[in-house]
CSV table of C-alpha atoms in Angstrom, one decimal:
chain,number,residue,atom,x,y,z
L,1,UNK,CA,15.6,27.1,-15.0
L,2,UNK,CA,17.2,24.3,-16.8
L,3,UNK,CA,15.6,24.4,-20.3
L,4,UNK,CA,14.8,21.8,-22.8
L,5,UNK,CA,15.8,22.7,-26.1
L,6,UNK,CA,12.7,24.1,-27.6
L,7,UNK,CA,10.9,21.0,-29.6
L,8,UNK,CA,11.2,17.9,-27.1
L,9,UNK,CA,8.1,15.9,-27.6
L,10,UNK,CA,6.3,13.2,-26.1
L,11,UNK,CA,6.0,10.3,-28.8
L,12,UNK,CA,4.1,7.9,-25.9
L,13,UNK,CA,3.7,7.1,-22.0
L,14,UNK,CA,3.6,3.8,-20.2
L,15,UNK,CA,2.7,2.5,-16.6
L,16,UNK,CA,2.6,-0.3,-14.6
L,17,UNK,CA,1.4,0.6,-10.9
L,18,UNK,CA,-0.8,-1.1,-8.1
L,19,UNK,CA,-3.6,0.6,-9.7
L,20,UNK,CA,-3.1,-2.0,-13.0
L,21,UNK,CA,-0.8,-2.6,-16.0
L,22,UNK,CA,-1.2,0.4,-18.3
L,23,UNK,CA,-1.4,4.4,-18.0
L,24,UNK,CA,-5.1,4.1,-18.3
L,25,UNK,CA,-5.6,2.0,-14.8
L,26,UNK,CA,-2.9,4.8,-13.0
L,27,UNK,CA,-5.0,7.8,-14.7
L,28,UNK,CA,-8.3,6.4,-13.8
L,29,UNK,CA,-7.1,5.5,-10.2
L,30,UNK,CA,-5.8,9.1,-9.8
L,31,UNK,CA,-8.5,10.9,-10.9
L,32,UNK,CA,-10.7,8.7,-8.4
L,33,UNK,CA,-8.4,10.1,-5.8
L,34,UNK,CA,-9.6,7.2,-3.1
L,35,UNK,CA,-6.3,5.3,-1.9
L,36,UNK,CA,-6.3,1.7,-2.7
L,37,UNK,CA,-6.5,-1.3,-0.8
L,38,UNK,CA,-3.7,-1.9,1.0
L,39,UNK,CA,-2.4,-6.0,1.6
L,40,UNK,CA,0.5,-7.1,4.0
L,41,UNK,CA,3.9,-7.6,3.1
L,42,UNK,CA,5.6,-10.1,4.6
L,43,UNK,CA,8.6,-9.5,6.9
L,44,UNK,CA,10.5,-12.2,8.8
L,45,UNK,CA,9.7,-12.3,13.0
L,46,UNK,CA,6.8,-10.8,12.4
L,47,UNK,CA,3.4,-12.6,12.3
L,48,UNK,CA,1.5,-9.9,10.2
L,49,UNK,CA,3.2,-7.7,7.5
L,50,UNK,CA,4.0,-4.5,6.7
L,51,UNK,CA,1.4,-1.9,4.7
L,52,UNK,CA,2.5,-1.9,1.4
L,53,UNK,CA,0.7,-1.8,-2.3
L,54,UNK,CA,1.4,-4.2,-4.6
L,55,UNK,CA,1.2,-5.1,-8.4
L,56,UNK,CA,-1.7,-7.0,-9.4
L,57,UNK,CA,-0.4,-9.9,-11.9
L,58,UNK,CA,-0.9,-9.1,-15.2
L,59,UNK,CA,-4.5,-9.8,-16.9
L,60,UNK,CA,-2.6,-11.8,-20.0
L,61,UNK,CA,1.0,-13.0,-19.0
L,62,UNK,CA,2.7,-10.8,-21.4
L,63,UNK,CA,4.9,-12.3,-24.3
L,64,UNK,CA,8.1,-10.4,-23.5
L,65,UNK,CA,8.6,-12.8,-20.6
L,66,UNK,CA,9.2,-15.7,-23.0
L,67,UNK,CA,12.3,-13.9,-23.6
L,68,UNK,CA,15.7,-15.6,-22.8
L,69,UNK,CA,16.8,-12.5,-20.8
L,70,UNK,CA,13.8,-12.3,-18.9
L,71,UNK,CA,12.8,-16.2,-18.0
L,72,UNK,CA,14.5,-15.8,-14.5
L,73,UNK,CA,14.3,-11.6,-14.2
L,74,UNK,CA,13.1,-10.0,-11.2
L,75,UNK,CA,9.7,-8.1,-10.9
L,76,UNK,CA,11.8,-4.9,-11.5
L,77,UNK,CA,12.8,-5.9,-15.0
L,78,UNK,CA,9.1,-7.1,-15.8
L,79,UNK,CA,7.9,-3.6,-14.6
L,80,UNK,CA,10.6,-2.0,-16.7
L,81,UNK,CA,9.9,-3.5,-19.7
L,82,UNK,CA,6.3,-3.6,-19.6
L,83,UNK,CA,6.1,0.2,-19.5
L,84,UNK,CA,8.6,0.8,-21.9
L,85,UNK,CA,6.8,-0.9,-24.5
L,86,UNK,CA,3.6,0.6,-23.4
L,87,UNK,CA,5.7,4.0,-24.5
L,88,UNK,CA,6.9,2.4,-27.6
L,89,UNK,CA,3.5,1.8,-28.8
L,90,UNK,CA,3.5,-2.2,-28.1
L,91,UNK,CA,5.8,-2.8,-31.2
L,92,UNK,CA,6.1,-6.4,-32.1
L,93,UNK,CA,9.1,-8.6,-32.6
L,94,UNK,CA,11.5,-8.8,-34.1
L,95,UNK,CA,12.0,-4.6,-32.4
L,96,UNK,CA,14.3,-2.4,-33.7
L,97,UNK,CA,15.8,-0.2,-31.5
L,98,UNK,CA,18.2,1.9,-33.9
L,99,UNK,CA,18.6,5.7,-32.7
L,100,UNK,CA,17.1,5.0,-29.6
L,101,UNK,CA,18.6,5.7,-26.2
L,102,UNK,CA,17.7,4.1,-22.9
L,103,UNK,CA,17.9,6.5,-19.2
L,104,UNK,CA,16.6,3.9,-16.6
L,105,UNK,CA,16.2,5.0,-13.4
L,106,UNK,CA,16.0,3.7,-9.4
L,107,UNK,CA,17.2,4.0,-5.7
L,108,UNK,CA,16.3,1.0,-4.3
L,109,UNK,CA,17.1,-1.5,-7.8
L,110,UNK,CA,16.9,-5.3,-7.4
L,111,UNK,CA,16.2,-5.7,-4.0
L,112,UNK,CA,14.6,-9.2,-4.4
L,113,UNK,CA,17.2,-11.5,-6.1
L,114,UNK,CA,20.2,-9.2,-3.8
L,115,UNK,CA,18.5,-10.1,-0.5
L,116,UNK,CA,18.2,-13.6,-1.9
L,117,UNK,CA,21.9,-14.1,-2.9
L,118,UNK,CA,23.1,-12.2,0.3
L,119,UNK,CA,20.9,-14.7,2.6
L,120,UNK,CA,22.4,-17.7,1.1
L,121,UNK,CA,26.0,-16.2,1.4
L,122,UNK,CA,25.5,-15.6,4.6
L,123,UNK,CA,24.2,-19.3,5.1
L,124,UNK,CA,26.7,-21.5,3.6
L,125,UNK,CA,28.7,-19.1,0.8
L,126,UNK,CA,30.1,-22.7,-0.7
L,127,UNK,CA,26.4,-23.4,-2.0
L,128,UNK,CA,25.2,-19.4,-2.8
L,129,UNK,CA,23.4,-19.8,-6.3
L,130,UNK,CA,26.1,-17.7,-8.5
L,131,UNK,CA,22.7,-17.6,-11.2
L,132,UNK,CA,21.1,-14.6,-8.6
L,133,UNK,CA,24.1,-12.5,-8.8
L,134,UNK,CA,23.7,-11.1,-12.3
L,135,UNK,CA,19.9,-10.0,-10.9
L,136,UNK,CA,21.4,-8.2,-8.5
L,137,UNK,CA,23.4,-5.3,-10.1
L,138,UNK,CA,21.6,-1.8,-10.7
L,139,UNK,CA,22.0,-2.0,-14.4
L,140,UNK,CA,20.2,-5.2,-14.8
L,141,UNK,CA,17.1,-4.0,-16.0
L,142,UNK,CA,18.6,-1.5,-18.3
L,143,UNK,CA,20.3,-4.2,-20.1
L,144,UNK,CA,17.2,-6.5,-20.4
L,145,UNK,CA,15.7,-4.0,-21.8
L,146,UNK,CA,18.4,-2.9,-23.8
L,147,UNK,CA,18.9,-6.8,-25.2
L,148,UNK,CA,15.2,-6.7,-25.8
L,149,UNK,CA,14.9,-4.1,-28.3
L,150,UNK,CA,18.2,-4.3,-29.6
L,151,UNK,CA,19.2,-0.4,-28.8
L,152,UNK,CA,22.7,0.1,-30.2
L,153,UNK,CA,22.8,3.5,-28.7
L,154,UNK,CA,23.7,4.8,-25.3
L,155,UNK,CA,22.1,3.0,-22.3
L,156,UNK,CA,22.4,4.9,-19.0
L,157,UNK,CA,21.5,4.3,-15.2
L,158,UNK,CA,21.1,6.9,-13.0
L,159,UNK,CA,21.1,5.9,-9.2
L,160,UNK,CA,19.2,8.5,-6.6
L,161,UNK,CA,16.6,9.7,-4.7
L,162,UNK,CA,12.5,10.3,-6.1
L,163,UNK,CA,13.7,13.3,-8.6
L,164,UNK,CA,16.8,10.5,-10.7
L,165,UNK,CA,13.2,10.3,-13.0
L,166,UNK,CA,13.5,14.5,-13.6
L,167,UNK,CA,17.3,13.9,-13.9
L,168,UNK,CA,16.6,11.5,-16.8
L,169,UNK,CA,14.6,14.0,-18.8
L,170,UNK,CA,17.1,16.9,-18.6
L,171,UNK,CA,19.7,14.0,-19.7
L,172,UNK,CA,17.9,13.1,-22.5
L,173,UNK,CA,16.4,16.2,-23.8
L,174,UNK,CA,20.3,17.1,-23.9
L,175,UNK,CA,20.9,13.9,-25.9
L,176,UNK,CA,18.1,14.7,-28.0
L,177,UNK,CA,19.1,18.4,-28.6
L,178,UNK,CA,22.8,17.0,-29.4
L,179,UNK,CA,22.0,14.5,-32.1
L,180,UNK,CA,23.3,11.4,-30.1
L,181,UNK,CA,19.8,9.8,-30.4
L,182,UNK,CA,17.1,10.0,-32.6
L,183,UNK,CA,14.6,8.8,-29.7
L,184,UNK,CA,15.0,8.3,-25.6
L,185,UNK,CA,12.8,6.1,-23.5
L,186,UNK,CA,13.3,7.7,-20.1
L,187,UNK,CA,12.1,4.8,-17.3
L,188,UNK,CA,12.3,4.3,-13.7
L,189,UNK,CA,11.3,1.5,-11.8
L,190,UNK,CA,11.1,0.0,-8.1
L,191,UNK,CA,10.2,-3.6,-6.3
L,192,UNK,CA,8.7,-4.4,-3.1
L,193,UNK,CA,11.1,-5.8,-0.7
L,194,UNK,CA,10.5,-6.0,3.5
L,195,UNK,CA,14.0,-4.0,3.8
L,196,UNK,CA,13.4,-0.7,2.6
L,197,UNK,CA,9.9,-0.9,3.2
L,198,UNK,CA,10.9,-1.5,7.1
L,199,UNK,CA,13.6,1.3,7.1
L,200,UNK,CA,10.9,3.6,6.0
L,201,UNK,CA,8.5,2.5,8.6
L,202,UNK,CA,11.1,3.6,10.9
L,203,UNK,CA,11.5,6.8,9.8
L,204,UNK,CA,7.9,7.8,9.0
L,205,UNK,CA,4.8,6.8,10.7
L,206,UNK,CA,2.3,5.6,8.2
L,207,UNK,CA,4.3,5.2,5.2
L,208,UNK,CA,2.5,2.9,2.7
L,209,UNK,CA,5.5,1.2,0.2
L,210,UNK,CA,4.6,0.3,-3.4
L,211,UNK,CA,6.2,-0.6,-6.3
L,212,UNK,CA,6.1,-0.3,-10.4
L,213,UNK,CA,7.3,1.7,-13.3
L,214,UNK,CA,6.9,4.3,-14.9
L,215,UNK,CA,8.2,5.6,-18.9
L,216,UNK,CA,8.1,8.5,-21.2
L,217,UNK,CA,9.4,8.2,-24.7
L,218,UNK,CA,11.0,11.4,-26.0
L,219,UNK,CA,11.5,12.9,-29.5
L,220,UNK,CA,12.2,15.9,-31.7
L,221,UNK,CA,9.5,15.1,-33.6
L,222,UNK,CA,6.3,16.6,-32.8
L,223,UNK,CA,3.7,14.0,-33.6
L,224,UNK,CA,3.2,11.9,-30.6
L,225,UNK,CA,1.1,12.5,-27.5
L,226,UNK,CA,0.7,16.6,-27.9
L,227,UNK,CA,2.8,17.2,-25.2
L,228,UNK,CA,6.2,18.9,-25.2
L,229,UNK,CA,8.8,19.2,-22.1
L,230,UNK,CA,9.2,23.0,-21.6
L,231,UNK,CA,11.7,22.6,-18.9
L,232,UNK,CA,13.0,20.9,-15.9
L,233,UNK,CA,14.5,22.9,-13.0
L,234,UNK,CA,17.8,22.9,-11.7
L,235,UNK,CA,18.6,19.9,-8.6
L,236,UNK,CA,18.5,21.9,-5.0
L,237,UNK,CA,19.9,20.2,-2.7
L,238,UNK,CA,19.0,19.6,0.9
L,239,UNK,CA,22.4,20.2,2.3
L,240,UNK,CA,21.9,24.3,1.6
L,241,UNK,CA,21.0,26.5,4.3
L,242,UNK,CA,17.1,26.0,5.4
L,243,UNK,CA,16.9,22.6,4.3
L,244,UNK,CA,14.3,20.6,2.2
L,245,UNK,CA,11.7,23.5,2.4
L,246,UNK,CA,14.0,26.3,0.9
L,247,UNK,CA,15.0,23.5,-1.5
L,248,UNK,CA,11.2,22.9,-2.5
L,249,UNK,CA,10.6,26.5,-2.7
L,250,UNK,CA,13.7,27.1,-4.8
L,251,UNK,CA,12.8,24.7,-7.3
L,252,UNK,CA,9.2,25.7,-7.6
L,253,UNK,CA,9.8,29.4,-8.0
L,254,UNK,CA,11.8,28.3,-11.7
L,255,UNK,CA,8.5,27.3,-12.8
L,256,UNK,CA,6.5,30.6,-11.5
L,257,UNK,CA,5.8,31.5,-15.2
L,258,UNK,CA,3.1,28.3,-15.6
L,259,UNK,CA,0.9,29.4,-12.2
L,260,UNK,CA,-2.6,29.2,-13.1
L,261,UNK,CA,-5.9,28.2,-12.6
L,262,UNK,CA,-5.7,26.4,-16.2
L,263,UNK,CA,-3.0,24.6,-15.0
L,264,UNK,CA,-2.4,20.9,-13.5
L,265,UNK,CA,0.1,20.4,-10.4
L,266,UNK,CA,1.3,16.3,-9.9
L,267,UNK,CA,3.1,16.3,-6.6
L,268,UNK,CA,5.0,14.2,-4.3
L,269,UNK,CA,2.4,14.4,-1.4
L,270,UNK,CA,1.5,11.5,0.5
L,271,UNK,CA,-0.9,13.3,3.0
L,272,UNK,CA,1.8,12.8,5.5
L,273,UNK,CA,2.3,15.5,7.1
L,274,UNK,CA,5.9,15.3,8.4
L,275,UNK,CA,6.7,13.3,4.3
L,276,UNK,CA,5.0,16.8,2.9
L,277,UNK,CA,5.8,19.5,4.7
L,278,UNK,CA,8.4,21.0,2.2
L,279,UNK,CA,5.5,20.9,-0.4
L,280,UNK,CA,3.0,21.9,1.9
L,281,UNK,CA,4.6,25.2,2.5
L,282,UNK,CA,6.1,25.7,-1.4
L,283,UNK,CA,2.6,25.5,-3.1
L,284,UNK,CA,-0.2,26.7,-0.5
L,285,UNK,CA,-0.9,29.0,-2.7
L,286,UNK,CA,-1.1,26.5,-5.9
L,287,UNK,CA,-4.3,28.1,-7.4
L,288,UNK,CA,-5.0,25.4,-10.1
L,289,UNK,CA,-5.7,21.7,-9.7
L,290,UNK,CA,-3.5,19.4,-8.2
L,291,UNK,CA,-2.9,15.2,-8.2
L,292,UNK,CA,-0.9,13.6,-5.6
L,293,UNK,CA,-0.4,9.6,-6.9
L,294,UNK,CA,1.4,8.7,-3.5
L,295,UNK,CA,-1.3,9.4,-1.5
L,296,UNK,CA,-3.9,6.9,-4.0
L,297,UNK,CA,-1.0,4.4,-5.2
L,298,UNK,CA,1.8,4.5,-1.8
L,299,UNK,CA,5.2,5.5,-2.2
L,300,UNK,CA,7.5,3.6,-5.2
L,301,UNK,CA,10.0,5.7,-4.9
L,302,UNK,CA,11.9,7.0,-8.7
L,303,UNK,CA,9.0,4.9,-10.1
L,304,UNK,CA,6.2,7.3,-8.3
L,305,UNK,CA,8.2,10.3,-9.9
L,306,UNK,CA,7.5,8.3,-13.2
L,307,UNK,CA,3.9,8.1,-12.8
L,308,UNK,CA,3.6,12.2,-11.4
L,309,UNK,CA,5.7,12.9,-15.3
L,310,UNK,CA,3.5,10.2,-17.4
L,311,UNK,CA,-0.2,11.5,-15.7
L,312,UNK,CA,1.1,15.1,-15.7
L,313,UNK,CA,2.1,14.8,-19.8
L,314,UNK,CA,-0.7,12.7,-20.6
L,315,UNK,CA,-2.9,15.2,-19.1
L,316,UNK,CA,-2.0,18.2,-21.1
L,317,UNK,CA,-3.7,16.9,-24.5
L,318,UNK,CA,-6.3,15.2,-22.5
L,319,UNK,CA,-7.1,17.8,-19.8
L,320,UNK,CA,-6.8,20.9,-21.6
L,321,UNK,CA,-4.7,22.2,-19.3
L,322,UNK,CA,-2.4,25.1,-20.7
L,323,UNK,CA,0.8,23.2,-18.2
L,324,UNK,CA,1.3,20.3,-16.0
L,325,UNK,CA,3.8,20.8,-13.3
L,326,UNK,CA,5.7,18.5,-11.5
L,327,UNK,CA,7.1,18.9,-8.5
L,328,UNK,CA,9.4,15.9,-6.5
L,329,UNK,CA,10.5,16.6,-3.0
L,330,UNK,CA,13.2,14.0,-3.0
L,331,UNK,CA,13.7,11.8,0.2
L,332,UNK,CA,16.4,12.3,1.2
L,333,UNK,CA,18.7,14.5,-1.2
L,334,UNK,CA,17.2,17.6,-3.5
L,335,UNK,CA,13.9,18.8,-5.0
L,336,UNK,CA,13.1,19.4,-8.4
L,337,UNK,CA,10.5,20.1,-10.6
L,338,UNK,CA,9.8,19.7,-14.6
L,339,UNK,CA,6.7,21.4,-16.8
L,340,UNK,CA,4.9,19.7,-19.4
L,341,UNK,CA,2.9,22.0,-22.5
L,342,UNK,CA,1.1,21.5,-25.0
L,343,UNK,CA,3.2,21.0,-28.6
């Protein structure tokens, strides 16, 4: 088991999902357990769409878009931000982002403005609009966030499958136990785009896309949200012998210890059974209570791992339980899982 330095806290949580803009819509959703509407996406040649679940707009458009960086930013970036100052506490301007760290987190990234520039390169690459290209790099929403709060400190990206999110938290609980930040806003965030949600399609019969973001905002001080990261496991990867199901069971038997019917598990499922058979087979035996936010909110990727940590840390003070377990069973590369107690 990788091991947080004893005294990682949660100082606050933030969501945006299909379920709403806010950690209380995703809990509320989750514990409701009934999937949610699904509307079409729209993909070229065809006449009806693809299944997906989509943000609803925001209730009040929210102030940080008033923002120089973030007049012309993709949905990505508005996600980001949105739940990273749901994490932060909603501070107001000007922010102050001294001894704070940024880890943000994706697989797909940018896929809006980077199918848009790529379609008018291909069309006429004299008249491509050069303004789209800076949306289109991975880091993008790092830095508008970064710009935002005026964080001085490290600012990281992290590029992989569902489990980059549990990647993040080892990262920063090692950046926390170093000294190189005082605080670290962890986020990962995806967008709807036709591409990915097509390639999927192909793959896996059912498969409901979604998009969002989700962020935790680590500490070594103990006030916060009463929850503490005990641990995240190491990364097994897919490419060892028996395959994503050994990897799954590898990773859950690190966090053994927290069994229990007093316990919460927040998995990867989807209730497909060819998506969850690696989970299926490591936690049959799970004797506590288990979420599964892909099944209710469809599948955003890094920012679905996101939501799995925020519900599962949120729900240690506010469930009782005595551990909330997380386990990811990554798409296509490794499984890992992470544990959440009380502090």
């Amino acid at each position: 088991m990788v091991m947080s330095n004893p005294g990682i806290y949660v100082q606050g949580v933030g969501a945006v999902s299909p379920a709403g803009w806010g950690v209380a819509a995703l809990r509320e959703a989750v514990q409701r357990g009934e999937p949610l509407p699904v509307s079409a996406l729209e993909r070229p040649g065809w006449s009806g769409g693809l299944a997906a679940r989509k943000v609803p707009p925001a209730p009040v458009r929210p102030a940080f878009m008033a923002h120089p960086r973030l007049r012309r930013a993709s949905s990505i970036s508005h996600f980001t931000v949105a739940a990273a100052l749901e994490a932060l506490g909603h501070p107001t301007p000007p922010f102050s982002g001294e001894g704070l760290g940024i880890i943000f987190c994706t697989m797909a990234g940018p896929l809006n403005y980077t199918r848009r520039f790529f379609a008018e390169a291909l069309k006429d690459p004299a008249t491509a609009s050069p303004m789209l290209f800076p949306e289109t790099v991975l880091n993008a929403p790092a830095s508008h966030l970064a710009a935002l709060l005026g964080v001085m400190g490290p600012v990281y990206t992290l590029i992989g499958d569902d489990t980059a999110f549990l990647s993040g938290l080892a990262l920063a609980a090692q950046w926390l136990s170093a000294g190189r930040v005082e605080r670290c806003l962890v986020v990962a965030a995806e967008e709807l785009d036709w591409l990915p949600a097509d390639a999927f399609r192909l793959f896996l019969r059912g498969h409901i896309a979604s998009e969002g973001a989700g962020a935790i905002l680590l500490s070594r001080q103990a006030r916060g949200l009463g929850a503490q990261l005990a641990g995240v496991s190491e990364p097994f990867n897919y490419a060892l012998p028996g395959g994503a199901a050994a990897a799954m069971l590898q990773a859950r038997r690190q966090v053994q210890a927290w069994d229990g019917r007093t316990a919460l598990l927040c998995d990867s499922r989807m209730h497909l059974p060819r998506h969850d058979r690696a989970e299926n087979q490591a936690w049959h035996d799970w004797p506590g209570r288990c979420w599964s936010p892909r099944h209710v909110l469809g599948n955003a990727l890094t920012a679905a791992s996101a939501w799995q940590a925020v519900l599962a840390a949120a729900a240690v003070p506010q469930e009782a339980v005595t551990a909330a377990v997380v386990s990811v069973a990554g798409c296509n590369h490794q499984a890992m899982t992470a544990v959440w107690t009380p502090a």
